[in-house]
Coordinates of C-alpha atoms in Angstrom, one line a residue:
X1 CA -37.8 64.9 36.9
X2 CA -38.6 63.2 33.6
X3 CA -36.6 64.4 30.6
X4 CA -38.3 64.1 27.2
X5 CA -37.2 67.2 25.3
X6 CA -33.5 68.5 25.5
X7 CA -32.2 71.8 24.1
X8 CA -28.6 71.9 22.9
X9 CA -26.7 75.2 22.6
X10 CA -23.8 75.0 20.1
X11 CA -23.8 73.2 16.7
X12 CA -20.1 72.5 16.7
X13 CA -18.6 69.0 17.0
X14 CA -19.6 68.5 20.5
X15 CA -23.1 69.9 20.2
X16 CA -23.9 68.0 17.1
X17 CA -22.6 64.7 18.7
X18 CA -24.7 65.4 21.8
X19 CA -27.8 66.1 19.7
X20 CA -27.0 62.9 17.7
X21 CA -27.0 60.5 20.6
X22 CA -30.0 62.1 22.3
X23 CA -32.3 62.0 19.2
X24 CA -31.1 58.4 18.5
X25 CA -32.2 57.3 21.9
X26 CA -35.7 58.8 21.7
X27 CA -35.4 62.3 23.1
X28 CA -36.9 65.3 21.2
X29 CA -33.9 67.7 20.6
X30 CA -33.9 71.4 19.9
X31 CA -30.5 72.6 18.6
X32 CA -29.3 76.2 18.3
X33 CA -26.2 78.1 17.3
X34 CA -25.4 81.7 16.6
X35 CA -23.7 80.8 13.4
X36 CA -26.2 80.2 10.6
X37 CA -23.7 78.1 8.6
X38 CA -23.3 75.7 11.6
X39 CA -27.2 75.5 12.0
X40 CA -27.6 74.7 8.4
X41 CA -24.9 72.1 8.3
X42 CA -26.0 70.2 11.6
X43 CA -28.8 67.9 10.3
X44 CA -26.6 66.8 7.4
X45 CA -23.6 66.1 9.7
X46 CA -25.9 64.1 12.0
X47 CA -27.2 62.3 9.0
X48 CA -23.7 61.4 7.8
X49 CA -22.6 60.2 11.2
X50 CA -25.8 58.1 11.4
X51 CA -25.0 56.6 8.0
X52 CA -21.7 55.3 9.4
X53 CA -23.5 53.6 12.1
X54 CA -26.0 52.0 9.7
X55 CA -23.2 50.8 7.5
X56 CA -21.7 49.0 10.5
X57 CA -25.0 47.6 11.5
X58 CA -25.3 49.2 14.9
X59 CA -28.2 51.4 13.8
X60 CA -31.0 50.6 11.3
X61 CA -32.2 52.8 8.5
X62 CA -35.5 53.3 10.4
X63 CA -33.6 54.3 13.6
X64 CA -31.8 56.9 11.5
X65 CA -35.0 58.3 10.0
X66 CA -36.6 58.5 13.4
X67 CA -33.6 60.1 14.9
X68 CA -33.5 62.8 12.3
X69 CA -37.3 63.3 12.7
X70 CA -36.7 64.1 16.4
X71 CA -33.9 66.7 15.7
X72 CA -35.0 70.4 15.1
X73 CA -32.8 73.3 14.5
X74 CA -33.7 76.9 15.5
X75 CA -32.0 80.3 15.4
X76 CA -34.0 81.3 18.6
X77 CA -32.2 80.6 21.8
X78 CA -35.3 81.6 23.8
X79 CA -37.2 78.5 22.4
X80 CA -35.0 76.2 24.3
X81 CA -36.4 77.6 27.5
X82 CA -39.5 75.3 27.2
X83 CA -37.4 72.1 27.1
X84 CA -36.9 69.9 30.2
X85 CA -33.1 70.2 30.1
X86 CA -30.7 72.6 28.2
X87 CA -27.1 71.4 27.7
X88 CA -24.7 74.2 26.7
X89 CA -21.9 73.0 24.3
X90 CA -20.4 76.3 23.2
X91 CA -16.7 77.1 23.0
X92 CA -14.6 76.7 26.1
X93 CA -14.7 80.3 27.1
X94 CA -16.3 81.3 30.4
X95 CA -17.7 84.6 29.2
X96 CA -19.3 82.9 26.2
X97 CA -21.0 80.2 28.4
X98 CA -22.0 82.9 31.0
X99 CA -23.7 85.1 28.4
X100 CA -25.7 82.1 27.0
X101 CA -27.1 81.1 30.5
X102 CA -27.8 84.8 31.3
X103 CA -29.7 85.1 27.9
X104 CA -31.6 81.8 28.6
X105 CA -32.8 82.6 32.2
X106 CA -35.7 84.8 31.4
X107 CA -37.2 82.3 29.0
X108 CA -36.8 79.1 31.2
X109 CA -39.8 77.1 32.3
X110 CA -39.9 76.6 36.1
X111 CA -38.9 72.9 35.8
X112 CA -36.0 73.3 33.3
X113 CA -32.7 72.0 34.3
X114 CA -29.4 73.4 33.0
X115 CA -26.2 71.7 32.2
X116 CA -22.8 72.6 30.7
X117 CA -20.6 70.4 28.6
X118 CA -17.5 72.4 29.9
X119 CA -14.3 70.3 30.1
X120 CA -12.8 72.5 32.8
X121 CA -14.7 75.6 34.0
X122 CA -16.2 75.8 37.5
X123 CA -19.7 74.5 37.6
X124 CA -20.5 76.4 40.8
X125 CA -19.4 79.7 39.2
X126 CA -21.4 79.1 36.0
X127 CA -24.4 78.1 38.1
X128 CA -24.2 81.2 40.1
X129 CA -25.0 83.4 37.1
X130 CA -28.4 81.6 36.7
X131 CA -31.6 81.8 38.8
X132 CA -31.5 78.1 39.5
X133 CA -28.0 76.8 40.8
X134 CA -29.8 73.9 42.4
X135 CA -30.9 72.7 39.0
X136 CA -27.5 73.2 37.3
X137 CA -24.7 70.7 36.8
X138 CA -21.8 69.6 34.6
X139 CA -22.6 66.8 32.0
X140 CA -19.2 66.5 30.2
X141 CA -19.4 64.3 27.1
X142 CA -16.2 62.9 25.6
X143 CA -15.3 63.5 21.9
X144 CA -16.5 62.0 19.6
X145 CA -19.7 61.7 21.5
X146 CA -21.3 58.9 19.5
X147 CA -18.3 56.7 20.1
X148 CA -17.1 57.4 23.5
X149 CA -18.5 55.6 26.5
X150 CA -17.7 58.0 29.3
X151 CA -19.7 61.1 30.6
X152 CA -18.4 63.1 33.6
X153 CA -21.1 64.3 35.9
X154 CA -20.1 67.2 38.0
X155 CA -22.2 68.7 40.9
X156 CA -21.8 72.4 41.7
X157 CA -22.0 73.3 45.3
X158 CA -25.8 74.0 45.1
X159 CA -26.8 71.1 42.8
X160 CA -29.7 69.1 44.3
X161 CA -30.0 65.3 44.3
X162 CA -33.1 65.3 42.1
X163 CA -31.2 67.1 39.3
X164 CA -28.2 64.9 39.7
X165 CA -30.4 61.8 39.6
X166 CA -32.3 63.0 36.5
X167 CA -28.9 63.6 34.7
X168 CA -27.5 60.2 35.8
X169 CA -30.7 58.5 34.4
X170 CA -30.3 60.4 31.1
X171 CA -26.6 59.3 30.7
X172 CA -27.5 55.6 31.5
X173 CA -30.5 55.8 28.9
X174 CA -28.0 56.7 26.3
X175 CA -26.0 53.6 27.0
X176 CA -23.1 55.5 28.4
X177 CA -21.2 55.3 31.7
X178 CA -21.2 58.1 34.2
X179 CA -18.1 59.0 36.3
X180 CA -18.9 61.4 39.2
X181 CA -16.2 64.2 39.6
X182 CA -15.9 67.0 42.1
X183 CA -16.0 70.5 40.9
X184 CA -12.3 71.3 40.7
X185 CA -10.5 72.7 37.6
X186 CA -10.7 70.2 34.7
X187 CA -12.5 67.6 36.8
X188 CA -10.9 64.1 36.2
X189 CA -10.2 63.3 32.5
X190 CA -8.7 66.6 31.5
X191 CA -6.8 67.2 34.7
X192 CA -4.8 64.1 33.8
X193 CA -5.0 64.1 30.1
X194 CA -4.2 67.8 29.1
X195 CA -1.1 68.2 31.4
X196 CA 0.2 65.0 29.7
X197 CA -0.3 66.6 26.3
X198 CA 1.3 69.9 27.5
X199 CA 4.4 67.9 28.6
X200 CA 4.6 66.3 25.3
X201 CA 4.5 69.8 23.8
X202 CA 7.3 70.8 26.2
X203 CA 9.3 67.8 25.0
X204 CA 8.9 69.1 21.4
X205 CA 9.7 72.7 22.4
X206 CA 12.9 71.6 24.2
X207 CA 14.1 69.4 21.3
X208 CA 13.8 66.1 23.3
X209 CA 12.0 64.7 20.2
X210 CA 10.3 65.5 17.0
X211 CA 6.5 65.3 16.4
X212 CA 6.9 61.9 14.9
X213 CA 9.2 60.5 17.5
X214 CA 7.1 61.8 20.4
X215 CA 3.9 60.4 19.0
X216 CA 5.5 57.1 18.0
X217 CA 7.1 56.7 21.4
X218 CA 3.7 57.1 23.3
X219 CA 1.8 54.9 20.8
X220 CA 4.3 52.0 20.9
X221 CA 5.9 52.6 24.3
X222 CA 2.7 53.4 26.4
X223 CA 0.2 51.6 24.0
X224 CA -1.8 54.8 23.4
X225 CA -4.0 54.6 20.4
X226 CA -3.1 58.1 19.4
X227 CA 0.1 60.0 20.1
X228 CA -0.3 63.1 22.4
X229 CA 0.5 65.6 19.6
X230 CA -1.9 64.0 17.3
X231 CA -4.5 63.9 20.0
X232 CA -4.0 67.6 20.7
X233 CA -4.8 68.4 17.1
X234 CA -7.9 66.3 17.3
X235 CA -9.1 68.1 20.6
X236 CA -8.1 71.6 19.2
X237 CA -5.0 73.4 20.4
X238 CA -7.2 76.3 21.5
X239 CA -9.2 74.0 23.8
X240 CA -5.9 72.6 25.2
X241 CA -4.5 76.0 25.9
X242 CA -7.8 77.1 27.6
X243 CA -7.9 74.0 29.9
X244 CA -4.2 74.6 30.8
X245 CA -5.0 78.2 31.7
X246 CA -7.9 77.1 33.8
X247 CA -5.6 74.6 35.7
X248 CA -2.9 77.2 36.1
X249 CA -5.3 79.9 37.3
X250 CA -7.3 77.5 39.5
X251 CA -4.4 75.8 41.3
X252 CA -1.7 78.5 41.0
X253 CA 0.8 75.8 40.5
X254 CA 3.6 76.2 38.0
X255 CA 3.3 72.5 37.0
X256 CA 0.3 73.6 35.0
X257 CA 2.0 76.4 33.1
X258 CA 1.0 76.1 29.4
X259 CA 4.0 75.5 27.1
X260 CA 4.9 78.6 25.2
X261 CA 5.0 76.6 22.0
X262 CA 1.3 75.7 22.5
X263 CA 0.4 79.4 22.9
X264 CA 2.4 80.2 19.8
X265 CA 0.5 77.7 17.7
X266 CA -2.8 79.2 19.0
X267 CA -1.6 82.7 18.1
X268 CA -0.8 81.6 14.7
X269 CA -4.3 80.1 14.2
X270 CA -2.9 76.6 13.9
X271 CA -5.5 74.9 16.0
X272 CA -5.3 71.4 14.7
X273 CA -7.6 69.4 12.5
X274 CA -10.3 72.0 12.4
X275 CA -8.0 74.6 10.8
X276 CA -6.1 72.0 8.8
X277 CA -2.8 72.8 10.6
X278 CA -1.6 72.1 14.0
X279 CA 1.4 69.9 15.1
X280 CA 0.5 68.2 11.7
X281 CA -0.5 69.7 8.4
X282 CA -3.7 68.2 7.1
X283 CA -4.0 70.0 3.9
X284 CA -2.7 67.1 1.8
X285 CA -3.7 63.5 1.6
X286 CA -1.4 62.3 4.5
X287 CA -0.9 64.5 7.6
X288 CA 2.7 66.0 7.7
X289 CA 4.5 67.0 10.9
X290 CA 5.0 70.8 11.2
X291 CA 8.1 70.6 13.3

């Protein structure tokens, strides 16, 4: 199974990042999104991110031009059916992902493999909504995709060895490292990371510390590069809540109960950096704690 052309569904932060690294490493990329503004902005965003790499000397101007030449954006989801691999990178909601795969199935070439960038949802369950569960797996990139080294590879119960091997070869061709995870809620990284963030939110909720003191304590006391509340804002509080709900529903264990304060911020639409407010307010020159 040789992969030459890859379709990417979703032109948000993750989808654009995935398209960026694929195009830079020589793959033809076809990117789509239901939002016309996201589609229009995607090439410029990839270009600006490539400019940063050019400025650092890790990418040449010629590499940048070639990568942008390999990236195409289309409003037609059906066109992705003729690629060798389709990676879904839509919002972390199972019904959205299921609808995408169900819409894709009638247009897929017989050899096309399917992957999801989900950070928590069952690969086996998503695969069962397609006509090719044996050609379906999880390929979970970390954010920001161009900078992060790790990709989690997750087999569903039906994923065959040829599909897994092709995905592993793809990850290695990108210069990234694959970690194999079993198909349990949130896999490895987020099963460990997001409950830690949730516990930090509980510490804030219960008055154990302020936003500043909690983040400072973990940065200086545990040598984390970013405090857990700052990291939650970077990930997106809606994504953190969605993953906690997957863990809580999947294991039926109260240790995964989402903090009520996290749910309240999401209800308010304070989702972190992407909405300019979360545990910090980003509307000024310097982020200011909101509690």
